[in-house]
PDB file of C-alpha atoms in Angstrom:
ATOM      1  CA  UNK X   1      -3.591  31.864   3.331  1.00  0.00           C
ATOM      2  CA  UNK X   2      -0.887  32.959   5.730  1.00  0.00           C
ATOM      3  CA  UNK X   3       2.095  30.606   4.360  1.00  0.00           C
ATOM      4  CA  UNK X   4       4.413  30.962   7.702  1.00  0.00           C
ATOM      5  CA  UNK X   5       1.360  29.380   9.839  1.00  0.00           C
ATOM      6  CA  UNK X   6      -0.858  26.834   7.932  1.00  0.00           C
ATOM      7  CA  UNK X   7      -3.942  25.395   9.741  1.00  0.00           C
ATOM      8  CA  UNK X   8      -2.199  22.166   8.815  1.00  0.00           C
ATOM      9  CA  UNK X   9       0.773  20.435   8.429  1.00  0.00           C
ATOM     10  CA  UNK X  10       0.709  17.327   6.354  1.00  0.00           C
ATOM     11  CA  UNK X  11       3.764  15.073   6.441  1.00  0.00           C
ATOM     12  CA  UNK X  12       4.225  12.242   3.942  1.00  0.00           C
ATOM     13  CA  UNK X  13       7.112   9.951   4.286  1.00  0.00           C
ATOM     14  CA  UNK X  14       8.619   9.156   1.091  1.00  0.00           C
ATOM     15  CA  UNK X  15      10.287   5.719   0.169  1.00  0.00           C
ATOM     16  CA  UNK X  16      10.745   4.137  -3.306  1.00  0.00           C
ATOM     17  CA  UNK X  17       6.566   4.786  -4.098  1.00  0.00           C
ATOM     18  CA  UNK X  18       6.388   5.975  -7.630  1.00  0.00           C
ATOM     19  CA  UNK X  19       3.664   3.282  -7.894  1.00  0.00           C
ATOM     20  CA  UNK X  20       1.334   5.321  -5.640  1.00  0.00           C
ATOM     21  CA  UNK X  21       2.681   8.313  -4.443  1.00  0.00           C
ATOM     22  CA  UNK X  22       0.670  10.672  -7.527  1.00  0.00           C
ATOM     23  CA  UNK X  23      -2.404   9.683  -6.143  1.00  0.00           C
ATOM     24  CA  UNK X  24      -1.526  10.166  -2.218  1.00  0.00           C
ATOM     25  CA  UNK X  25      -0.398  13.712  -3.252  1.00  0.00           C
ATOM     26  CA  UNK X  26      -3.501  14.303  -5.227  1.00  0.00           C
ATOM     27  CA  UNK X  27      -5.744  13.569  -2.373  1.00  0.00           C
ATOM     28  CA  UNK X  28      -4.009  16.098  -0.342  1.00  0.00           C
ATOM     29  CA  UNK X  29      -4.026  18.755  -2.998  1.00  0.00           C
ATOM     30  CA  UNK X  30      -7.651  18.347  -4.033  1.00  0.00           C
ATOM     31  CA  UNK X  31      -8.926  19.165  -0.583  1.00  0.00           C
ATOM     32  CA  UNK X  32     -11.008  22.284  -0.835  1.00  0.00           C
ATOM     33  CA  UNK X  33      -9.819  23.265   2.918  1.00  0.00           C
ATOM     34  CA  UNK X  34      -6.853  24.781   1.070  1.00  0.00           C
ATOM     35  CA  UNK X  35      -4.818  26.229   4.320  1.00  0.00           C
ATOM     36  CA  UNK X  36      -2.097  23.485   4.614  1.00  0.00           C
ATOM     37  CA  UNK X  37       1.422  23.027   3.686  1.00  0.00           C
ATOM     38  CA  UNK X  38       2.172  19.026   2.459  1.00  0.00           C
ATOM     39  CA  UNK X  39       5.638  18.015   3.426  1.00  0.00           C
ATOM     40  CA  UNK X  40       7.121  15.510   1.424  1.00  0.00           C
ATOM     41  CA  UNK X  41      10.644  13.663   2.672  1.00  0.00           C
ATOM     42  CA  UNK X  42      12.403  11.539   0.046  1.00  0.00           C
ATOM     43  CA  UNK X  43      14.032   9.233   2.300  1.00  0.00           C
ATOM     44  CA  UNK X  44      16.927   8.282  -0.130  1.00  0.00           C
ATOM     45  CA  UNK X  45      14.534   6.909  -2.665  1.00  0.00           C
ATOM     46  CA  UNK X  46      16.061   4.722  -4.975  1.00  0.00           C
ATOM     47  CA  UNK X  47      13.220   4.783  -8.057  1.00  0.00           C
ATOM     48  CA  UNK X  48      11.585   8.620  -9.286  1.00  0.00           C
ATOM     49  CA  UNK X  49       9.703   9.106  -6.003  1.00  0.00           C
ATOM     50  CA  UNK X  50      12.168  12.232  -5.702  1.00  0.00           C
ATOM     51  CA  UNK X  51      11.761  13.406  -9.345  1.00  0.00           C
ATOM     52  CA  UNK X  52       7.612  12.787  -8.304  1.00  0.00           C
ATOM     53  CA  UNK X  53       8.049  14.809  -5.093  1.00  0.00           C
ATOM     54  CA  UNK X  54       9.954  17.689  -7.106  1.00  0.00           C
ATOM     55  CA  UNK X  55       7.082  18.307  -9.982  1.00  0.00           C
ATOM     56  CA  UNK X  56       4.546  18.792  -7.465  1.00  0.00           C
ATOM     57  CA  UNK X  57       6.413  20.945  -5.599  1.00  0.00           C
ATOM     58  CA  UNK X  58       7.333  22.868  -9.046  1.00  0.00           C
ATOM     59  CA  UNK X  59       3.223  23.318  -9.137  1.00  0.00           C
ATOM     60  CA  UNK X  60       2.172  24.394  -5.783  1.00  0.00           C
ATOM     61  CA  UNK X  61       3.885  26.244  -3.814  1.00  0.00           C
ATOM     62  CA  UNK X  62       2.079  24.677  -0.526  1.00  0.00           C
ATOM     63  CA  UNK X  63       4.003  21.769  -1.702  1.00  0.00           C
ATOM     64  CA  UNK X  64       7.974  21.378   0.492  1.00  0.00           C
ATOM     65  CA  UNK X  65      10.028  18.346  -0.368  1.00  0.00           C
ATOM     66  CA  UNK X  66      13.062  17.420   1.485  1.00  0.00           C
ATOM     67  CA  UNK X  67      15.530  15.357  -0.455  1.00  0.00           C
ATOM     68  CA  UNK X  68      17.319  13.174   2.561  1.00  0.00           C
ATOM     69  CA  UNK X  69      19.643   9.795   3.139  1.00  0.00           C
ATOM     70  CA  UNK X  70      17.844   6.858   3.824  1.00  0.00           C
ATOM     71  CA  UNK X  71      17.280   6.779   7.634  1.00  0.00           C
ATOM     72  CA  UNK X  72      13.810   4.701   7.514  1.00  0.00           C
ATOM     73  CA  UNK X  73      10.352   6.177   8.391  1.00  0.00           C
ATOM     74  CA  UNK X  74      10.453   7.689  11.614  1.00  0.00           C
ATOM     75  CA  UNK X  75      14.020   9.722  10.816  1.00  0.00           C
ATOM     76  CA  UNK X  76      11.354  11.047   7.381  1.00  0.00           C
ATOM     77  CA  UNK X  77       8.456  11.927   9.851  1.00  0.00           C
ATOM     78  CA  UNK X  78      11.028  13.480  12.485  1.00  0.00           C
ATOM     79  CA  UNK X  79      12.506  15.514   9.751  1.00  0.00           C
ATOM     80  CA  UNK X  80       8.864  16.829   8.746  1.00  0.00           C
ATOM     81  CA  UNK X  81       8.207  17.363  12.424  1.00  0.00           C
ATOM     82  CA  UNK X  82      11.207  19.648  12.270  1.00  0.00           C
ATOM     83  CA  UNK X  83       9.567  21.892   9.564  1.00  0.00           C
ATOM     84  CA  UNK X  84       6.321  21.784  10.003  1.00  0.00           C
ATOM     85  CA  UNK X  85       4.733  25.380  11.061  1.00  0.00           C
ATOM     86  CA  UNK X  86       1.069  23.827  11.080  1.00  0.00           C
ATOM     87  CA  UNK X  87      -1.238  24.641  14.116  1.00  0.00           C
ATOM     88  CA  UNK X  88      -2.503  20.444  13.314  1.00  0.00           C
ATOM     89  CA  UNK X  89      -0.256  18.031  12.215  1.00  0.00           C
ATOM     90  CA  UNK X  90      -1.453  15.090  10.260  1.00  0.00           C
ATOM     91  CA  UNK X  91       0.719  12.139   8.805  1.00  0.00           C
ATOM     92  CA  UNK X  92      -0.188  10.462   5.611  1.00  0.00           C
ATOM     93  CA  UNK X  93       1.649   7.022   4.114  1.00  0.00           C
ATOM     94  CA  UNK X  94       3.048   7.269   0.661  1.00  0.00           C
ATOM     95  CA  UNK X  95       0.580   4.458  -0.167  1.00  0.00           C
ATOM     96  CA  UNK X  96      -2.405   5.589   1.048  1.00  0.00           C
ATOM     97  CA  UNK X  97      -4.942   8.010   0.798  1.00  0.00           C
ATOM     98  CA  UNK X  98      -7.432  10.525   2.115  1.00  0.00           C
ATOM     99  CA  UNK X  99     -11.037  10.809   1.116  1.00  0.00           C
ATOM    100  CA  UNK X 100     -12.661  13.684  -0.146  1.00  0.00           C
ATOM    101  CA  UNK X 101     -12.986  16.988   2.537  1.00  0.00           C
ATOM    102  CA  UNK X 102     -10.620  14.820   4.930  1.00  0.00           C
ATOM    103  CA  UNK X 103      -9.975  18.548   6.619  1.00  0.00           C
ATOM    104  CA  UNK X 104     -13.113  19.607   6.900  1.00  0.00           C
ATOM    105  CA  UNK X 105     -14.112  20.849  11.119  1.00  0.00           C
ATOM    106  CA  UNK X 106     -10.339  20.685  11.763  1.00  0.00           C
ATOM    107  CA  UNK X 107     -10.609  24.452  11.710  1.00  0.00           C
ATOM    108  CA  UNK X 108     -13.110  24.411  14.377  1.00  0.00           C
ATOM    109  CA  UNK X 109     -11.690  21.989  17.079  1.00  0.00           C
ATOM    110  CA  UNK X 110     -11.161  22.687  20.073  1.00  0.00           C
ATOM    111  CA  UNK X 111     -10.143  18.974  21.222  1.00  0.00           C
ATOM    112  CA  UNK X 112      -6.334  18.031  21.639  1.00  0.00           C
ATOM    113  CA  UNK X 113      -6.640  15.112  19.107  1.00  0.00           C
ATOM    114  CA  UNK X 114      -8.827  14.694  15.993  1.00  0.00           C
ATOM    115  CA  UNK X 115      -9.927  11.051  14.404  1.00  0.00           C
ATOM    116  CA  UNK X 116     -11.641   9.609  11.835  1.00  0.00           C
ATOM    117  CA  UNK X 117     -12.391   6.336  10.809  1.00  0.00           C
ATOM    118  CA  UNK X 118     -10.569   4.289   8.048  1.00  0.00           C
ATOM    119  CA  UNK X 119     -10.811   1.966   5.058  1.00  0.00           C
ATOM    120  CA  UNK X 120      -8.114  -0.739   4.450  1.00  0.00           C
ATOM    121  CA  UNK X 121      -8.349  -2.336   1.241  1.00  0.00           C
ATOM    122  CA  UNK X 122      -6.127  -4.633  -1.233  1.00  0.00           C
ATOM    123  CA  UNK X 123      -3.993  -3.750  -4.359  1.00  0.00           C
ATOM    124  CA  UNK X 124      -6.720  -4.969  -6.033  1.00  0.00           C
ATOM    125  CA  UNK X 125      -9.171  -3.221  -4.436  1.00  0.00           C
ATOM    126  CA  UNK X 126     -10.558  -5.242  -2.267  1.00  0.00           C
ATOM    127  CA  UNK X 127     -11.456  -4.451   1.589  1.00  0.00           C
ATOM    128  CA  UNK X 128      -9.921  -5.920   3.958  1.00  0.00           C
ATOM    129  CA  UNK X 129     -10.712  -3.977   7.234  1.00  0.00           C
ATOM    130  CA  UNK X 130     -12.755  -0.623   8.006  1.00  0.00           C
ATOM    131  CA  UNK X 131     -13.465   1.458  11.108  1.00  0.00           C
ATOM    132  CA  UNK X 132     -16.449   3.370  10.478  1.00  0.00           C
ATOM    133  CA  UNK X 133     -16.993   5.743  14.236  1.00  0.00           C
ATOM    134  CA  UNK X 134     -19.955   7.707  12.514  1.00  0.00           C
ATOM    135  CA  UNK X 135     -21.985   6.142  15.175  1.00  0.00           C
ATOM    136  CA  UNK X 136     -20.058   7.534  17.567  1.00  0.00           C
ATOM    137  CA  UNK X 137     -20.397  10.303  20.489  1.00  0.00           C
ATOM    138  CA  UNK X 138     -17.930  13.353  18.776  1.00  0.00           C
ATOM    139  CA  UNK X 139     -16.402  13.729  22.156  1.00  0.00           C
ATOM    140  CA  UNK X 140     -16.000  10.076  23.375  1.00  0.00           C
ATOM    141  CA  UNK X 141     -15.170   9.240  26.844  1.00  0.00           C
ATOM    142  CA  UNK X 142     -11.057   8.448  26.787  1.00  0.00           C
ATOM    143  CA  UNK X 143     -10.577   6.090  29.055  1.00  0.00           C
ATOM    144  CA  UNK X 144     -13.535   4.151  27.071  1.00  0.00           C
ATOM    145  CA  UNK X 145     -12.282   4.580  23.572  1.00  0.00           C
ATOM    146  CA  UNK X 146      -8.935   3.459  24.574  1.00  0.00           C
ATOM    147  CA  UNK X 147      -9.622   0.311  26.174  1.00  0.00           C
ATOM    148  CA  UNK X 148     -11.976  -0.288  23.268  1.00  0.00           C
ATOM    149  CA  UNK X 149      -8.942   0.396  20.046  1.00  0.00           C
ATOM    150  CA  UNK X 150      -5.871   0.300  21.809  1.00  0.00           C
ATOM    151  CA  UNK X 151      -5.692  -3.008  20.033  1.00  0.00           C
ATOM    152  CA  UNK X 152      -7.022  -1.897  16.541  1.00  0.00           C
ATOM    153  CA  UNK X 153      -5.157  -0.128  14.118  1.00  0.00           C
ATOM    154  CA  UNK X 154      -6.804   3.653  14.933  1.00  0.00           C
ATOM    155  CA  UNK X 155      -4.788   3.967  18.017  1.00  0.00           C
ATOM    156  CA  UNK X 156      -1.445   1.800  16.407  1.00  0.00           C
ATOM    157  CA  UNK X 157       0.010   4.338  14.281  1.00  0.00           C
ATOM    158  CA  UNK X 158      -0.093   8.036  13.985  1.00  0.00           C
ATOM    159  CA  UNK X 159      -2.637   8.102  10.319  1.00  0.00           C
ATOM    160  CA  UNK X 160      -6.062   8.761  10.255  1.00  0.00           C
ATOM    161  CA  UNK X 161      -5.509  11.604  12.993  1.00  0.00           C
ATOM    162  CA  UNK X 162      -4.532  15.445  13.577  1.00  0.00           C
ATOM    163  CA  UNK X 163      -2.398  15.995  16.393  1.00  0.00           C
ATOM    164  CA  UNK X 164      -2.006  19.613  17.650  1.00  0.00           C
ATOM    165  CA  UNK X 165       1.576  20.661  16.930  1.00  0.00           C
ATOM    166  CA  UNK X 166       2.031  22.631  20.487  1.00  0.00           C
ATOM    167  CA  UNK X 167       1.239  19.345  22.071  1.00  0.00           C
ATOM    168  CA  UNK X 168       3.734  17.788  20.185  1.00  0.00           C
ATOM    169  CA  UNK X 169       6.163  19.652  21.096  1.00  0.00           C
ATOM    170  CA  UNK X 170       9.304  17.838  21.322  1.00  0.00           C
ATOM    171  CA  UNK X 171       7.883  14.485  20.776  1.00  0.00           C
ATOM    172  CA  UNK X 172       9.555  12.322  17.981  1.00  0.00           C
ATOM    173  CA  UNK X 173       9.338   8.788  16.634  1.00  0.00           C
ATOM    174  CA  UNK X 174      11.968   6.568  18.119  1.00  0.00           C
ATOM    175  CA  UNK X 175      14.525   6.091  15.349  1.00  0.00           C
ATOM    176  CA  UNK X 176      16.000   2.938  16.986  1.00  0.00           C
ATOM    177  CA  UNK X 177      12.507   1.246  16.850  1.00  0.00           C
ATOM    178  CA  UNK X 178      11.209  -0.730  13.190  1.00  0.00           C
ATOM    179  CA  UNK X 179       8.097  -2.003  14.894  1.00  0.00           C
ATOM    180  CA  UNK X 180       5.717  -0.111  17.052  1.00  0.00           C
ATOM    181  CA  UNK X 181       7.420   3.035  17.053  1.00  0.00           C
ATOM    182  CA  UNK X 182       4.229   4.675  15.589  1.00  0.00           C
ATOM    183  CA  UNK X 183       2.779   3.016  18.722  1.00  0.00           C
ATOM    184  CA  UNK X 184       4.786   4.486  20.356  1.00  0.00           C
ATOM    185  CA  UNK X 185       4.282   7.850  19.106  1.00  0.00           C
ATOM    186  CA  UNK X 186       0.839   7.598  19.760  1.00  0.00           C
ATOM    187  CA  UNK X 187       0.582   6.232  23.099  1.00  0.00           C
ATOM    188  CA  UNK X 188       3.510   9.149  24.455  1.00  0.00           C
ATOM    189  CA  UNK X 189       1.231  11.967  22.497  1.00  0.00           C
ATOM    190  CA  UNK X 190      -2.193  10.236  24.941  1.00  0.00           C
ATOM    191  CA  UNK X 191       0.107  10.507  27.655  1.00  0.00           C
ATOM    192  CA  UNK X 192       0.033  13.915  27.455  1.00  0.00           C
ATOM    193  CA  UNK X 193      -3.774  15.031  26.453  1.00  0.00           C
ATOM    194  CA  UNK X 194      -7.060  15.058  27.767  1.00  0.00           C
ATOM    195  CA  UNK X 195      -9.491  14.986  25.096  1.00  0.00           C
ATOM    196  CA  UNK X 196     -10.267  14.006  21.462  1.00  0.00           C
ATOM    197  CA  UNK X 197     -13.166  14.594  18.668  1.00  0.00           C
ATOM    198  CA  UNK X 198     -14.489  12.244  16.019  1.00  0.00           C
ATOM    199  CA  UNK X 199     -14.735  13.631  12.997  1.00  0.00           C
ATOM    200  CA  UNK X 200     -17.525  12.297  10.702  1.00  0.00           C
ATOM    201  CA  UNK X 201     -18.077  11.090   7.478  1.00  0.00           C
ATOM    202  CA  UNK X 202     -14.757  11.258   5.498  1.00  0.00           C
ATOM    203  CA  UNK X 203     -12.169   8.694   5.603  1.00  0.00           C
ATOM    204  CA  UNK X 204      -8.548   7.423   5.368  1.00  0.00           C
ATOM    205  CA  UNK X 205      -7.770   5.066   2.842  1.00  0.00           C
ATOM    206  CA  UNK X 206      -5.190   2.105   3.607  1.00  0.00           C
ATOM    207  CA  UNK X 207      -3.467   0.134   0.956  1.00  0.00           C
ATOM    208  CA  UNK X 208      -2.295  -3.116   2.357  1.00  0.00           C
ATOM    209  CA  UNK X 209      -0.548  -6.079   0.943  1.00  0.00           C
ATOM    210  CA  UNK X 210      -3.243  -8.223   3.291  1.00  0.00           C
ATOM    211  CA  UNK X 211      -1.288 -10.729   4.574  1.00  0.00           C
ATOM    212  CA  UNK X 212      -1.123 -10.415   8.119  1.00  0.00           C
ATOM    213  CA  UNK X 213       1.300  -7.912  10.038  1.00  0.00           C
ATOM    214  CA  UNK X 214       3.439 -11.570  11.838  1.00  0.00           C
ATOM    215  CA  UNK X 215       4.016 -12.474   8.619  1.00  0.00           C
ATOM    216  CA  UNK X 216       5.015  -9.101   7.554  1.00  0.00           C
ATOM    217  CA  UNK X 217       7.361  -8.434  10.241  1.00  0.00           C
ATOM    218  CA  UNK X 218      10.297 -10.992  11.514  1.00  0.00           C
ATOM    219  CA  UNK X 219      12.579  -9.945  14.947  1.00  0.00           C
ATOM    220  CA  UNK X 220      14.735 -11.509  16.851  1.00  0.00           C
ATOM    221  CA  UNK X 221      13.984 -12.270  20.170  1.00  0.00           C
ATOM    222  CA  UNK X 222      16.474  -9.407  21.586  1.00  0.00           C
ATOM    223  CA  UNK X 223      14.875  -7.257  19.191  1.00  0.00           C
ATOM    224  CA  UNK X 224      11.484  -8.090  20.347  1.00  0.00           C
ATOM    225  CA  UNK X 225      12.139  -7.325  23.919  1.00  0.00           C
ATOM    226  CA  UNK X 226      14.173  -4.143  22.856  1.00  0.00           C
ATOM    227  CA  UNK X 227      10.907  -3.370  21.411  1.00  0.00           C
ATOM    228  CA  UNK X 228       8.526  -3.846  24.354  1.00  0.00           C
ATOM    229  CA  UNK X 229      10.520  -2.409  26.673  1.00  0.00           C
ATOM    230  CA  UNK X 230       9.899   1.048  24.664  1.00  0.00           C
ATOM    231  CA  UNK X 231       6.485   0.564  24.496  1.00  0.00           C
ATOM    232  CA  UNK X 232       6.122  -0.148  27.836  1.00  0.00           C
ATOM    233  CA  UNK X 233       7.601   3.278  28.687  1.00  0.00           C
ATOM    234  CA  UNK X 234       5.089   4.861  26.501  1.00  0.00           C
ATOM    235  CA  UNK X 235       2.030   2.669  28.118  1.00  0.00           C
ATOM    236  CA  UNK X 236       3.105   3.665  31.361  1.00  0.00           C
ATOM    237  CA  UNK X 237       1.791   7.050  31.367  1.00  0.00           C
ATOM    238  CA  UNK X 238      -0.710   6.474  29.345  1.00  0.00           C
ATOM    239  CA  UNK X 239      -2.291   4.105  31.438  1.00  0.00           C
ATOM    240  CA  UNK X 240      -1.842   6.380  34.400  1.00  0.00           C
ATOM    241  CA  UNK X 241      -3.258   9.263  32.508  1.00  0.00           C
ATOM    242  CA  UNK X 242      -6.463   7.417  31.468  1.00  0.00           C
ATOM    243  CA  UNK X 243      -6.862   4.688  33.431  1.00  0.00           C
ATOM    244  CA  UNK X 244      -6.470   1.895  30.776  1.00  0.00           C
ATOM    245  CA  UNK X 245      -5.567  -1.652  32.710  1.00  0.00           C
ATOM    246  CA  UNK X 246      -2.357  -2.760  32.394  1.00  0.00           C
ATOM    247  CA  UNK X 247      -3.881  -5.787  31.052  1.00  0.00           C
ATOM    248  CA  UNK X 248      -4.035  -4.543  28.185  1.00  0.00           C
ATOM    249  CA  UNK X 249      -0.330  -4.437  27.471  1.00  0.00           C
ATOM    250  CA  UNK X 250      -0.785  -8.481  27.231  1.00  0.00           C
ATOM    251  CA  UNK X 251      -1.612  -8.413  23.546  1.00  0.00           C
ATOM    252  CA  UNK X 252       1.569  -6.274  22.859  1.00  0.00           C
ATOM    253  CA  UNK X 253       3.622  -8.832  24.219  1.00  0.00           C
ATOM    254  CA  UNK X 254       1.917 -11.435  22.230  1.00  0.00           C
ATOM    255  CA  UNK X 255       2.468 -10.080  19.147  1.00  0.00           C
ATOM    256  CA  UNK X 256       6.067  -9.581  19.955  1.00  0.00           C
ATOM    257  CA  UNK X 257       6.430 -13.259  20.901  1.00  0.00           C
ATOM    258  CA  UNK X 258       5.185 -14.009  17.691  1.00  0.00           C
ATOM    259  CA  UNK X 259       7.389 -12.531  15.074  1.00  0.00           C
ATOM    260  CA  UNK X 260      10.269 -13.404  17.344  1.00  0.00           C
ATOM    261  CA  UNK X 261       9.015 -17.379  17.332  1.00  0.00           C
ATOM    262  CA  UNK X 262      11.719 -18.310  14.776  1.00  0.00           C
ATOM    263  CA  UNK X 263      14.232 -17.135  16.906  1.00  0.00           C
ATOM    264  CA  UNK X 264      13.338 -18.997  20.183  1.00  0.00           C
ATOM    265  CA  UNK X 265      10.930 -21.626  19.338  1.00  0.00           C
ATOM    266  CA  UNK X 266      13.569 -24.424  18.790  1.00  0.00           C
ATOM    267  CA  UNK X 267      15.084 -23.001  22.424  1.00  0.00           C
ATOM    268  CA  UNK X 268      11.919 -21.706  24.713  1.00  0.00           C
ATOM    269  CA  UNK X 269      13.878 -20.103  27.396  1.00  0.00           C
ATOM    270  CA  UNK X 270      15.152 -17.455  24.821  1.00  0.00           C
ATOM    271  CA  UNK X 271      11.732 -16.054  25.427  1.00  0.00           C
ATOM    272  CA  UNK X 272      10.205 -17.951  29.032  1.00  0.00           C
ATOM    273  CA  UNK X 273      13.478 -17.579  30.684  1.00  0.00           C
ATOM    274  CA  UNK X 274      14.359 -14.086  29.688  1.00  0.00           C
ATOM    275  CA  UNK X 275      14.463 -11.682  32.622  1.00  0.00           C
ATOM    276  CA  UNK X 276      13.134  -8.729  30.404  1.00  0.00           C
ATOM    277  CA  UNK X 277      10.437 -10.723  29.379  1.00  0.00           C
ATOM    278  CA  UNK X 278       9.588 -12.171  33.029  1.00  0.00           C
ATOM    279  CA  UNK X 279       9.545  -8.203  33.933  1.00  0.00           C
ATOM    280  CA  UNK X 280       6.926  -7.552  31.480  1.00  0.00           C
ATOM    281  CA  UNK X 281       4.250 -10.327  32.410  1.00  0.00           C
ATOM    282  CA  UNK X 282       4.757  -9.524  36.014  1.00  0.00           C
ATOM    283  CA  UNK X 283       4.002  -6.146  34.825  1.00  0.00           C
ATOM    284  CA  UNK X 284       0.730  -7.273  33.333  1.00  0.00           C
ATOM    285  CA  UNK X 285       0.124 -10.431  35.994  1.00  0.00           C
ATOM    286  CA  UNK X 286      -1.890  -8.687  38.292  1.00  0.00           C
ATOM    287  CA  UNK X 287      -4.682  -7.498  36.153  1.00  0.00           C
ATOM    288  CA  UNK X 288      -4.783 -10.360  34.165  1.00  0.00           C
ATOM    289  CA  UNK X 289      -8.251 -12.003  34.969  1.00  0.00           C
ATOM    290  CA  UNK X 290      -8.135 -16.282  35.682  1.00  0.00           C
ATOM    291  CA  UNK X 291      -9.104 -17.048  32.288  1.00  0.00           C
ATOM    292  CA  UNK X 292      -5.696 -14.769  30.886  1.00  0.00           C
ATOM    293  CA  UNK X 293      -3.380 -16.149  33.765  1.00  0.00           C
ATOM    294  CA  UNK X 294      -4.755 -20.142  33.192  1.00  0.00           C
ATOM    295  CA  UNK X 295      -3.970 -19.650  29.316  1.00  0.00           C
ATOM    296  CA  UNK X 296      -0.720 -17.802  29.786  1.00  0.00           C
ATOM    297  CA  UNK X 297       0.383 -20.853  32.252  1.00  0.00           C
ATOM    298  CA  UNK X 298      -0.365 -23.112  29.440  1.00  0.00           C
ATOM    299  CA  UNK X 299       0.923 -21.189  26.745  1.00  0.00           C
ATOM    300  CA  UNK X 300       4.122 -21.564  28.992  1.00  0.00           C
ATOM    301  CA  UNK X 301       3.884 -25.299  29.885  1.00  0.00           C
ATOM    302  CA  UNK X 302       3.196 -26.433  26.584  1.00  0.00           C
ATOM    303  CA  UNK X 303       5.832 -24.400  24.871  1.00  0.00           C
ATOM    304  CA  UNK X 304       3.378 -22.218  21.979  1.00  0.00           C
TER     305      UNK X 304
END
């Protein structure tokens, strides 16, 4: 294996996960596609993540760790994007997992993005979601597959992928962002690419607390907007690039508007009479079918 240029780069972001961070290394290391390096950043850990991160490292030498302050997760995957040397970049979650061979045809690709399906499941083991694309045409049709997923979790967040590292580029997760900034990341890396590959059969493995992500997350109104407003830059080009309806931005929006309901649901025009947020449904108004503008009018009118 040439160590300066590894066919991958795999970069784990590390945060107080000495519960499950052995076996999320593990999975990496028992891959028998063996040209990789695995970056692990200790984001100022506060438990023996760092102490985990350094005996693996002390065993393989395709193992890095960086030892870091606590910046959050996008600073940890900007400061493995910094390192990497990786033709393909890949990104795996402390708390998750990849299935067995999750590297095999990488080699092979040609395409500028590589996906595979997922598994979500419970602490205890139970599933909660999966996305299983063995049915799948290998080299799906872009402009379908994104209208189809845009929504699901495959095309939220940057797991469950390998993105070439030349297309990267300069590309980094936006630090001043706590929700959807892997969105983010994803959407500005389609912006900028023209085709993708399934690959079959092997999977990555989500561990979820399964309650659901509104509960999970809590923002402020300003926040919210702060929010969309980034991802709106990032669906902007997208769209452009692959034709995906600006229609689709309308969920986005809705989820924002719901983790930021505490904040303005005792005082509506926090959110209805916000000029940000009045940009950002005209934005979507005109591809919004009758159904989507009646409800929206409603939604409005009846304060929800």
């Amino acid at each position: 294996m040439n160590r300066t240029s590894p066919l991958i780069s795999v970069i784990i972001p590390v945060y107080n996960a000495e519960k499950t961070l052995a076996k999320c290394i593990e999975s990496v290391l028992m891959q028998d596609v063996t040209d990789f390096e695995l970056i692990l950043v200790d984001d100022g850990s506060k438990d023996s993540s760092g102490d985990i991160c350094n005996r693996y490292a002390a065993k393989d030498s395709r193992v890095r760790v960086i030892h870091k302050e606590n910046g959050g997760v996008s600073s940890a995957r900007n400061r493995g994007l910094e390192v990497a040397s990786g033709k393909w970049i890949t990104f795996v979650d402390s708390d998750d997992s990849i299935g067995e061979n999750f590297f095999h045809d990488v080699e092979a690709a040609h395409e500028d993005l590589l996906i595979r399906g997922y598994f979500m499941h419970s602490m205890r083991g139970k599933e909660v979601e999966r996305l299983v694309l063995d049915d799948f045409d290998a080299l799906p049709d872009m402009t379908l597959f994104i209208n189809r997923f845009i929504g699901n979790n495959i095309l939220r967040g940057p797991v469950a992928k390998f993105f070439r590292s030349r297309l990267i580029g300069d590309l980094r997760f936006p630090e001043d962002m706590k929700v959807g900034e892997d969105t983010w990341f994803v959407w500005k890396y389609l912006s900028g690419v023209s085709t993708c590959r399934i690959l079959y059969y092997y999977y990555y493995y989500y561990l979820t607390t399964g309650g659901p992500s509104e509960m999970k997350y809590k923002s402020t109104t300003d926040y919210a907007v702060h929010s969309l407003l980034h991802l709106r830059d990032a669906f902007e080009p997208m769209s452009e690039k692959h034709a995906i309806s600006p229609s689709q931005f309308l969920q986005f929006i809705g989820y924002f508007k719901c983790v930021s309901k505490g904040d303005w649901q005792n005082n509506p025009t926090l959110w209805y009479g916000n000029a940000e947020v009045k940009s950002l449904y005209r934005y979507v108004w005109p591809a919004l079918n009758w159904g989507q503008r009646c409800r929206l009018l409603a939604a409005k009118f009846l304060g929800r």
